[in-house]
Tab-separated table of C-alpha atoms and ligand atoms in Angstrom:
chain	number	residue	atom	x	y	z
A	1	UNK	CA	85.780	117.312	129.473
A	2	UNK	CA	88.406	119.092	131.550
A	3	UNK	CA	91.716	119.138	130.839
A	4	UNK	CA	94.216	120.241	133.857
A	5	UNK	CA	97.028	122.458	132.993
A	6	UNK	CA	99.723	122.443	135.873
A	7	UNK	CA	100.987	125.793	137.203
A	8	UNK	CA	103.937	123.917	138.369
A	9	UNK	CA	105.097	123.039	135.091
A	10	UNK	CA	104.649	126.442	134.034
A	11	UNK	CA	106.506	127.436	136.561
A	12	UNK	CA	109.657	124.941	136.464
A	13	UNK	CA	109.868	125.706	132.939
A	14	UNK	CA	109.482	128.993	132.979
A	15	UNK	CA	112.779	128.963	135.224
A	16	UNK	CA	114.778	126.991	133.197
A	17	UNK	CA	114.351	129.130	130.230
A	18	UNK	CA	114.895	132.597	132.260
A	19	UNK	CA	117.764	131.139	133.906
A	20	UNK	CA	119.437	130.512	130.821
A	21	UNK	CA	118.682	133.915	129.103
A	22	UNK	CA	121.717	135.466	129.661
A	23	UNK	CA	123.838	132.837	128.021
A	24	UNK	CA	122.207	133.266	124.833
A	25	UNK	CA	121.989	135.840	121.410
A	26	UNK	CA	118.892	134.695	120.327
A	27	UNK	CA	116.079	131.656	120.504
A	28	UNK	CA	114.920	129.276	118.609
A	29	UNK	CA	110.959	129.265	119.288
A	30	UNK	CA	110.095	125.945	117.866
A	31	UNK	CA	106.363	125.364	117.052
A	32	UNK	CA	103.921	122.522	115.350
A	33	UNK	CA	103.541	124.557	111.303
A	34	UNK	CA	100.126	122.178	111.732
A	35	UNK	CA	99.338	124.107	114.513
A	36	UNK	CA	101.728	127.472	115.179
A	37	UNK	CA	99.351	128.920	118.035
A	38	UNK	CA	98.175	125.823	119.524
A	39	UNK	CA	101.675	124.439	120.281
A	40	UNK	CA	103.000	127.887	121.143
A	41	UNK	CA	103.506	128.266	125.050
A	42	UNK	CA	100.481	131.499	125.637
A	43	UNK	CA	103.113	133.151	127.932
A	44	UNK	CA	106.099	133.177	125.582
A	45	UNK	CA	106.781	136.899	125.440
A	46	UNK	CA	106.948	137.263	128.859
A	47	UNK	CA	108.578	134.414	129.024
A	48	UNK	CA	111.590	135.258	126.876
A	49	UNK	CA	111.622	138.663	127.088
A	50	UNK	CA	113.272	141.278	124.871
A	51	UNK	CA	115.662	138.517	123.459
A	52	UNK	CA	115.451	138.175	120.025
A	53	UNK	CA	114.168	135.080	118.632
A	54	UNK	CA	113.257	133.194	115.506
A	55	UNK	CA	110.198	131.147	115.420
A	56	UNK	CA	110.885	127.630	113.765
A	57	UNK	CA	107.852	126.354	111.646
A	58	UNK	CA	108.480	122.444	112.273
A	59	UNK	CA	107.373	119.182	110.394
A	60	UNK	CA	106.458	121.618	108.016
A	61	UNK	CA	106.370	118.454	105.987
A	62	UNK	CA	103.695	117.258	107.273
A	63	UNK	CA	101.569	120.992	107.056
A	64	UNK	CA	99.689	122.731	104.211
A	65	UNK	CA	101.939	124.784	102.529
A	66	UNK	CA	100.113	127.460	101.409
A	67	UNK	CA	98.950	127.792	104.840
A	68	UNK	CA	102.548	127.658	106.118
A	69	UNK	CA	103.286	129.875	104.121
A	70	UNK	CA	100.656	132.126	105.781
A	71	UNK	CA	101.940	131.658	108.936
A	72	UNK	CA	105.197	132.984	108.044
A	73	UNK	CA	103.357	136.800	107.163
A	74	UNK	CA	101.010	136.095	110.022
A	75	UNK	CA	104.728	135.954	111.813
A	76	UNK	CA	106.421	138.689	110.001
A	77	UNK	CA	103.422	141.032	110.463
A	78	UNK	CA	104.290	140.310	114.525
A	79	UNK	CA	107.832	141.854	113.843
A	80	UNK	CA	108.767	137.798	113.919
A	81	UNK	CA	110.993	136.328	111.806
A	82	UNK	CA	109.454	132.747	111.454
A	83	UNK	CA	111.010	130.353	108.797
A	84	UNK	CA	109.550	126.420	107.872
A	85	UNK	CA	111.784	123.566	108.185
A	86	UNK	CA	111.749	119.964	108.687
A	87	UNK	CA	114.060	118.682	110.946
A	88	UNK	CA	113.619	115.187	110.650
A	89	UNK	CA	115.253	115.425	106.959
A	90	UNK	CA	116.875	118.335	107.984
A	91	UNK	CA	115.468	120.668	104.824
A	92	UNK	CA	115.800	124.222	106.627
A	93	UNK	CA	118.802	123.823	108.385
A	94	UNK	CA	121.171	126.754	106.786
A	95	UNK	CA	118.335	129.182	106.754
A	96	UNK	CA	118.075	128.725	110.522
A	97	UNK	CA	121.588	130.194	110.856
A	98	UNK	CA	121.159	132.595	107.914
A	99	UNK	CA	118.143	134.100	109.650
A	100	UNK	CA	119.777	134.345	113.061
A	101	UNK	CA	122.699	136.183	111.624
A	102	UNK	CA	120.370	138.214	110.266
A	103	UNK	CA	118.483	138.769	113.397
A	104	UNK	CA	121.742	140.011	114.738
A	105	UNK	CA	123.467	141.597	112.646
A	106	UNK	CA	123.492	144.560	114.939
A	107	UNK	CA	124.095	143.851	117.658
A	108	UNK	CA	127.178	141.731	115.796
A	109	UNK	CA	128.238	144.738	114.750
A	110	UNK	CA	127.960	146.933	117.347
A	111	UNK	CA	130.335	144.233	119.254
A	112	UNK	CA	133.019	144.365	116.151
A	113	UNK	CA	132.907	148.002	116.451
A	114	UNK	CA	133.932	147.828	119.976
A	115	UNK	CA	136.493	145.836	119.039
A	116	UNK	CA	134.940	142.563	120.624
A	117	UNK	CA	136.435	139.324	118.707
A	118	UNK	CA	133.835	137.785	116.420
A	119	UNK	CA	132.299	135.037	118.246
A	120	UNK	CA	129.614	132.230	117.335
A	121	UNK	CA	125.790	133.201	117.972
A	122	UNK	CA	124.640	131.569	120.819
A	123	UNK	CA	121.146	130.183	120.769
A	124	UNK	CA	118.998	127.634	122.584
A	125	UNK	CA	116.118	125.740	121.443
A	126	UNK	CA	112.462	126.304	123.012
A	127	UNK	CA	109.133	124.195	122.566
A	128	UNK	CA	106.691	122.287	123.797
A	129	UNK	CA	106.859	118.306	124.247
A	130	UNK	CA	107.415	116.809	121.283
A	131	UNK	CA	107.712	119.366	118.773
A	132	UNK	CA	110.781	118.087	117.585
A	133	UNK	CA	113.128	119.863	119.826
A	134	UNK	CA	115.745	116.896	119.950
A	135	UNK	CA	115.386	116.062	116.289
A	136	UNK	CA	116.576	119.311	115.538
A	137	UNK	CA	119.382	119.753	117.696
A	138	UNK	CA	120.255	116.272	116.932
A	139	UNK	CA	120.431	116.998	112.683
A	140	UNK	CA	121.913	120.793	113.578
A	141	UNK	CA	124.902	118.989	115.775
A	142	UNK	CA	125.907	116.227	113.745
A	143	UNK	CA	128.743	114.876	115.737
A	144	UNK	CA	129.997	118.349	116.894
A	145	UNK	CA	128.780	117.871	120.311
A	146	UNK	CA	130.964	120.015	122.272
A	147	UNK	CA	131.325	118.868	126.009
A	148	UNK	CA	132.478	121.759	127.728
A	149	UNK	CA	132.575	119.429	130.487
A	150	UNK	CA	130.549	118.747	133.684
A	151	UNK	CA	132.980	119.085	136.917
A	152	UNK	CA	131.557	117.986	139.685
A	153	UNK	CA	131.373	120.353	142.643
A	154	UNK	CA	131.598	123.041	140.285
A	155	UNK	CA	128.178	124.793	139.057
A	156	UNK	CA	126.854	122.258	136.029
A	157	UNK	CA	129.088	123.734	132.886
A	158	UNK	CA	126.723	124.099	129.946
A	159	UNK	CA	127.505	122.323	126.952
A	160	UNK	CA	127.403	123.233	124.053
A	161	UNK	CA	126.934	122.495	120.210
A	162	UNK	CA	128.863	123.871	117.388
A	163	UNK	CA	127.002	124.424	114.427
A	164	UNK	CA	129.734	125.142	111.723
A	165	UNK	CA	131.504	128.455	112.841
A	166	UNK	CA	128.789	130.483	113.207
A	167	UNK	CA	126.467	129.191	115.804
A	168	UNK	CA	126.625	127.356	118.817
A	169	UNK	CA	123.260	125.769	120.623
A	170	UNK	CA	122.726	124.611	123.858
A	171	UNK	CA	122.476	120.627	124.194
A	172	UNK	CA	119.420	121.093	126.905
A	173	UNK	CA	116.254	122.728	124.741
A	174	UNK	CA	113.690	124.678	126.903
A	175	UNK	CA	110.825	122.408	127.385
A	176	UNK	CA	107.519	124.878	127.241
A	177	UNK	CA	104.100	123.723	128.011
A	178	UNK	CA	101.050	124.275	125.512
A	179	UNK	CA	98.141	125.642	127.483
A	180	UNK	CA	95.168	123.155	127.076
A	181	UNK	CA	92.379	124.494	129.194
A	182	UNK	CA	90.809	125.797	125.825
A	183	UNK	CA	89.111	122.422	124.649
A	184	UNK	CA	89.960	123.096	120.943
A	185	UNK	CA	93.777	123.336	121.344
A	186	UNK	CA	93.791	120.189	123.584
A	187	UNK	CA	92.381	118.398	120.428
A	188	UNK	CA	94.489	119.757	118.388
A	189	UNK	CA	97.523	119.220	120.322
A	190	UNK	CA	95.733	115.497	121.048
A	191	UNK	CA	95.402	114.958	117.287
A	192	UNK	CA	99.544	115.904	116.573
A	193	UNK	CA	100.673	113.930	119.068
A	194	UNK	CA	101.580	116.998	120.767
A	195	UNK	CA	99.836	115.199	124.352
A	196	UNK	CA	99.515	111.494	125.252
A	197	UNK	CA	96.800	109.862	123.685
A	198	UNK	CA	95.328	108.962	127.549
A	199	UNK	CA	95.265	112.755	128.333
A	200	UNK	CA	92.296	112.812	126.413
A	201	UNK	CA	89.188	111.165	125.198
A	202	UNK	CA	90.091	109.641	122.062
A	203	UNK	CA	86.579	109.751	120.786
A	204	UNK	CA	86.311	113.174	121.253
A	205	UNK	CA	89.822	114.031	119.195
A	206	UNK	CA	88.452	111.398	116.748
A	207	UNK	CA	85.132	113.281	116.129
A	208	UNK	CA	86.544	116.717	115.953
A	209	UNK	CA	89.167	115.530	113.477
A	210	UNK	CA	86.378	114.201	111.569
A	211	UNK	CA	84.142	117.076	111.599
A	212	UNK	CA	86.933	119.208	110.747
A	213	UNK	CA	87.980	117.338	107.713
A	214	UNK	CA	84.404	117.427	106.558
A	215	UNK	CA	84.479	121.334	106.655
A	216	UNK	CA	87.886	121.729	105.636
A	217	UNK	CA	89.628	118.927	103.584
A	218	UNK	CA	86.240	117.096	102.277
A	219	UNK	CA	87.269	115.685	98.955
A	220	UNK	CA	90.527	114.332	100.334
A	221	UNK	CA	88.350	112.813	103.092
A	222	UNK	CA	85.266	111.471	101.193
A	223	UNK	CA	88.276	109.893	98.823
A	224	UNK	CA	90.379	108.105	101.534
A	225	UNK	CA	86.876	107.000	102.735
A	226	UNK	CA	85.141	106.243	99.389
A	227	UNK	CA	82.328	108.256	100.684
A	228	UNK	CA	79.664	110.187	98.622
A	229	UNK	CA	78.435	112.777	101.306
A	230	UNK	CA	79.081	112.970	104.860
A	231	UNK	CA	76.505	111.424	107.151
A	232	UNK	CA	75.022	114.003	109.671
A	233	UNK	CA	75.124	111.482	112.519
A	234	UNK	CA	78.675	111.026	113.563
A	235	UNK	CA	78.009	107.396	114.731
A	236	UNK	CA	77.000	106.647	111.133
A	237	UNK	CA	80.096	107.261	110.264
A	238	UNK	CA	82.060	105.077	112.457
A	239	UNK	CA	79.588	102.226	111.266
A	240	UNK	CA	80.651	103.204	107.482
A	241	UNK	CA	84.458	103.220	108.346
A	242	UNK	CA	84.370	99.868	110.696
A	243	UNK	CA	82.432	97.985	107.793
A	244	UNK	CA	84.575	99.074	105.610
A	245	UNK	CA	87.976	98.224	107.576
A	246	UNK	CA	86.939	95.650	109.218
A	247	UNK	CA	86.875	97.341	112.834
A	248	UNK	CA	84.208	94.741	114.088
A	249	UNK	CA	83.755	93.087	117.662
A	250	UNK	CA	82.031	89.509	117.717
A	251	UNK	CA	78.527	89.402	115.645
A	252	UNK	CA	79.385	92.023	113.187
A	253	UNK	CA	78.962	94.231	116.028
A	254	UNK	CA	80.982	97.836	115.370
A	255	UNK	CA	84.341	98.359	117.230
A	256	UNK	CA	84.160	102.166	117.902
A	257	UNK	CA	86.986	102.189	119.452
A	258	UNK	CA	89.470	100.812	115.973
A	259	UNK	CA	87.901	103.197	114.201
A	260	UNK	CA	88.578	105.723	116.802
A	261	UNK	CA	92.510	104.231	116.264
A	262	UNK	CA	92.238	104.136	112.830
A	263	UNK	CA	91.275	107.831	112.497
A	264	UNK	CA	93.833	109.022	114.143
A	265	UNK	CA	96.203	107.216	112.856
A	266	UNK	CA	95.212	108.004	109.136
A	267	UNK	CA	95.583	111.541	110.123
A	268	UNK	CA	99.027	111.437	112.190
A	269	UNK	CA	100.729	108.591	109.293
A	270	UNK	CA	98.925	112.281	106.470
A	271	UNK	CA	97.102	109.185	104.425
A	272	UNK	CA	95.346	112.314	103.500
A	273	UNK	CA	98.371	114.050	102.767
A	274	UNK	CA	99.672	117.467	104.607
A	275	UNK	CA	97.159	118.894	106.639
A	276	UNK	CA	97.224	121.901	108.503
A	277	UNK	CA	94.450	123.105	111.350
A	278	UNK	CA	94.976	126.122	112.219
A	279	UNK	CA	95.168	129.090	109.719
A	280	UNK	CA	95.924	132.861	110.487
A	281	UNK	CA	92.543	134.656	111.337
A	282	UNK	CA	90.662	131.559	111.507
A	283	UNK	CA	91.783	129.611	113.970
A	284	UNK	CA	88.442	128.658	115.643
A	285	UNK	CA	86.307	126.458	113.373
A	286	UNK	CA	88.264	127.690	109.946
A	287	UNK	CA	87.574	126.902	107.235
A	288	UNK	CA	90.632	125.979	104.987
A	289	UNK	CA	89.592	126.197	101.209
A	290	UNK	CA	90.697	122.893	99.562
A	291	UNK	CA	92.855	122.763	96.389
B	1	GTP	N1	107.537	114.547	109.871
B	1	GTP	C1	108.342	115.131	110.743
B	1	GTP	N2	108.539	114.561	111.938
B	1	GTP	C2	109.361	115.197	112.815
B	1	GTP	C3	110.000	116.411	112.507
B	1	GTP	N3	110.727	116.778	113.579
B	1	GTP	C4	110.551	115.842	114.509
B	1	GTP	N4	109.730	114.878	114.070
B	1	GTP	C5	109.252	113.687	114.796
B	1	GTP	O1	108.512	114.142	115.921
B	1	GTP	C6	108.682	113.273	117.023
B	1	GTP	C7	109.119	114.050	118.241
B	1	GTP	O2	110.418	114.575	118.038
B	1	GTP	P1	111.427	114.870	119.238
B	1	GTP	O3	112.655	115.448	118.633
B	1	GTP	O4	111.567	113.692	120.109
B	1	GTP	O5	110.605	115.982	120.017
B	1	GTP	P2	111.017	116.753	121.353
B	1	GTP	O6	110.473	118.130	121.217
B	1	GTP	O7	112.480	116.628	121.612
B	1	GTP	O8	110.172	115.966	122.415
B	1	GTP	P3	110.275	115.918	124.039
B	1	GTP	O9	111.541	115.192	124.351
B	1	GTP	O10	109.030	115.178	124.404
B	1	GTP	O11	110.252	117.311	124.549
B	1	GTP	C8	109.703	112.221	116.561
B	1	GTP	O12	108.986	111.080	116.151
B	1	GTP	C9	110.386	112.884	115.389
B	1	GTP	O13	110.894	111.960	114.453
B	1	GTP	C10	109.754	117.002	111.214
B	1	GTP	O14	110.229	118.084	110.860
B	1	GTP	N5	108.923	116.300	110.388
């Protein structure tokens, strides 16, 4: 299976950010806390350059916690700040600014000292599709959109969002593109609905979903499944799951591709609960120890 990454998004996006560099204090790296390198863009640093950012743990809901948790040392041992939050019920949200001011607080005060006026932090969202990017700014903004107004003939104002006093975002995120030409982070992505589901061969994120619960989350698999041990032929497994769900075509004959559906959708809906699959150090094959 090949998956085709296109230079030209990389490219276009790539722009868009850079362009927009010199607006901004700080950014907002926003990544899946299921999968923190997977749904990081691979050319990031470069990318942003020196600016400083803060790396947003999203839908940290729907992660591991401990492992989260890990993340944010695997971060901090980077020199990154990285925090968890969920933006969809918007737990997180005053640590984001807390953090930045933090971040800055130097540079902040190296402007006060210069007798600059004190002025909001200016950030701007980054992150790949889906991610949560519009969520965020959406729970962040409220109603203080702020349209700064868009003239025509004059060079397209930027508007901006006022976050309380202290911070001000810019309404367009950065869209970044995962790189999936590694097979294992296209599943991933594939399984978080990080990618559309016709990108890639639904079987194949079904099985490695499957063989990665086995190795990783078994009793909370063999449980939703009322399984004793897992079979060691994958297909015997689909014909366990479709009898038991009822995935069946005509003639009691197995509907591989419902149980494919089902699968997935188990996972994405966490009827396993908060699962996580990628851990610091381990992010080939890991092996997460279950509670
Ligand atoms: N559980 C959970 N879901 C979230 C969270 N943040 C966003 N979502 C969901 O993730 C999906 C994608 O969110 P968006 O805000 O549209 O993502 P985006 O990055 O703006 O996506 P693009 O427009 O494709 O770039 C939506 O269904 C959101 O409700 C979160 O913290 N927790």
């Amino acid at each position: 299976m090949t998956i085709q990454w296109f230079p030209g998004h990389m490219a276009k996006a790539r722009r868009q950010v850079t362009e927009k560099l010199k607006l901004i204090d700080i950014i907002f790296e926003l990544v899946d806390a299921r999968i923190p390198l997977s749904s990081r863009n691979p050319m990031i640093d470069e990318i942003i350059q020196h600016k400083p950012r803060l790396v947003l743990l999203n839908k940290a809901d729907m992660a591991d916690k401990a492992i989260t948790k890990e993340w944010v040392e695997f971060f901090a041992e980077q020199g990154i700040k990285a925090i968890a939050i969920n933006s969809q019920a918007g737990t997180g949200m005053k640590e984001i600014v807390l953090e930045a001011q933090g971040i800055l607080k130097d540079k902040f005060d190296r402007m006060k000292a210069k007798g600059v006026n004190p002025r909001a932090i200016r950030a701007m969202i980054v992150g790949i599709p889906n991610v949560g990017k519009s969520t965020l700014i959406n729970r962040l903004a409220k109603k203080n959109i702020a349209k700064t107004g868009n003239t025509p003939g004059v060079t397209k104002a930027q508007q901006w969002i006022k976050v309380g006093k202290e911070l001000e975002l810019l309404d367009t995120p950065g869209i970044l593109w995962p790189k999936f030409e590694d097979q294992e982070v296209g599943l991933k992505l594939a399984l978080t609905g990080a990618i559309k589901d016709a990108i890639l061969n639904l079987h194949d994120v079904a099985i490695y979903a499957i063989r990665f619960l086995e190795q990783n989350y078994p009793h909370r698999f063999k449980e939703r499944f009322h399984i004793e041990e897992f079979p060691e032929d994958i297909i015997e497994f689909f014909n366990i799951i479709g009898k038991q769900r009822g995935c069946l075509l005509g003639k009691g004959e197995i509907d591989y591709d419902k149980v494919t559906e089902l699968i997935i959708r188990e996972i994405r809906t966490e009827k396993m609960g908060a699962l996580s699959f990628e851990r610091p150090g381990l992010i080939s094959q890991q092996v997460i120890t279950e509670d």
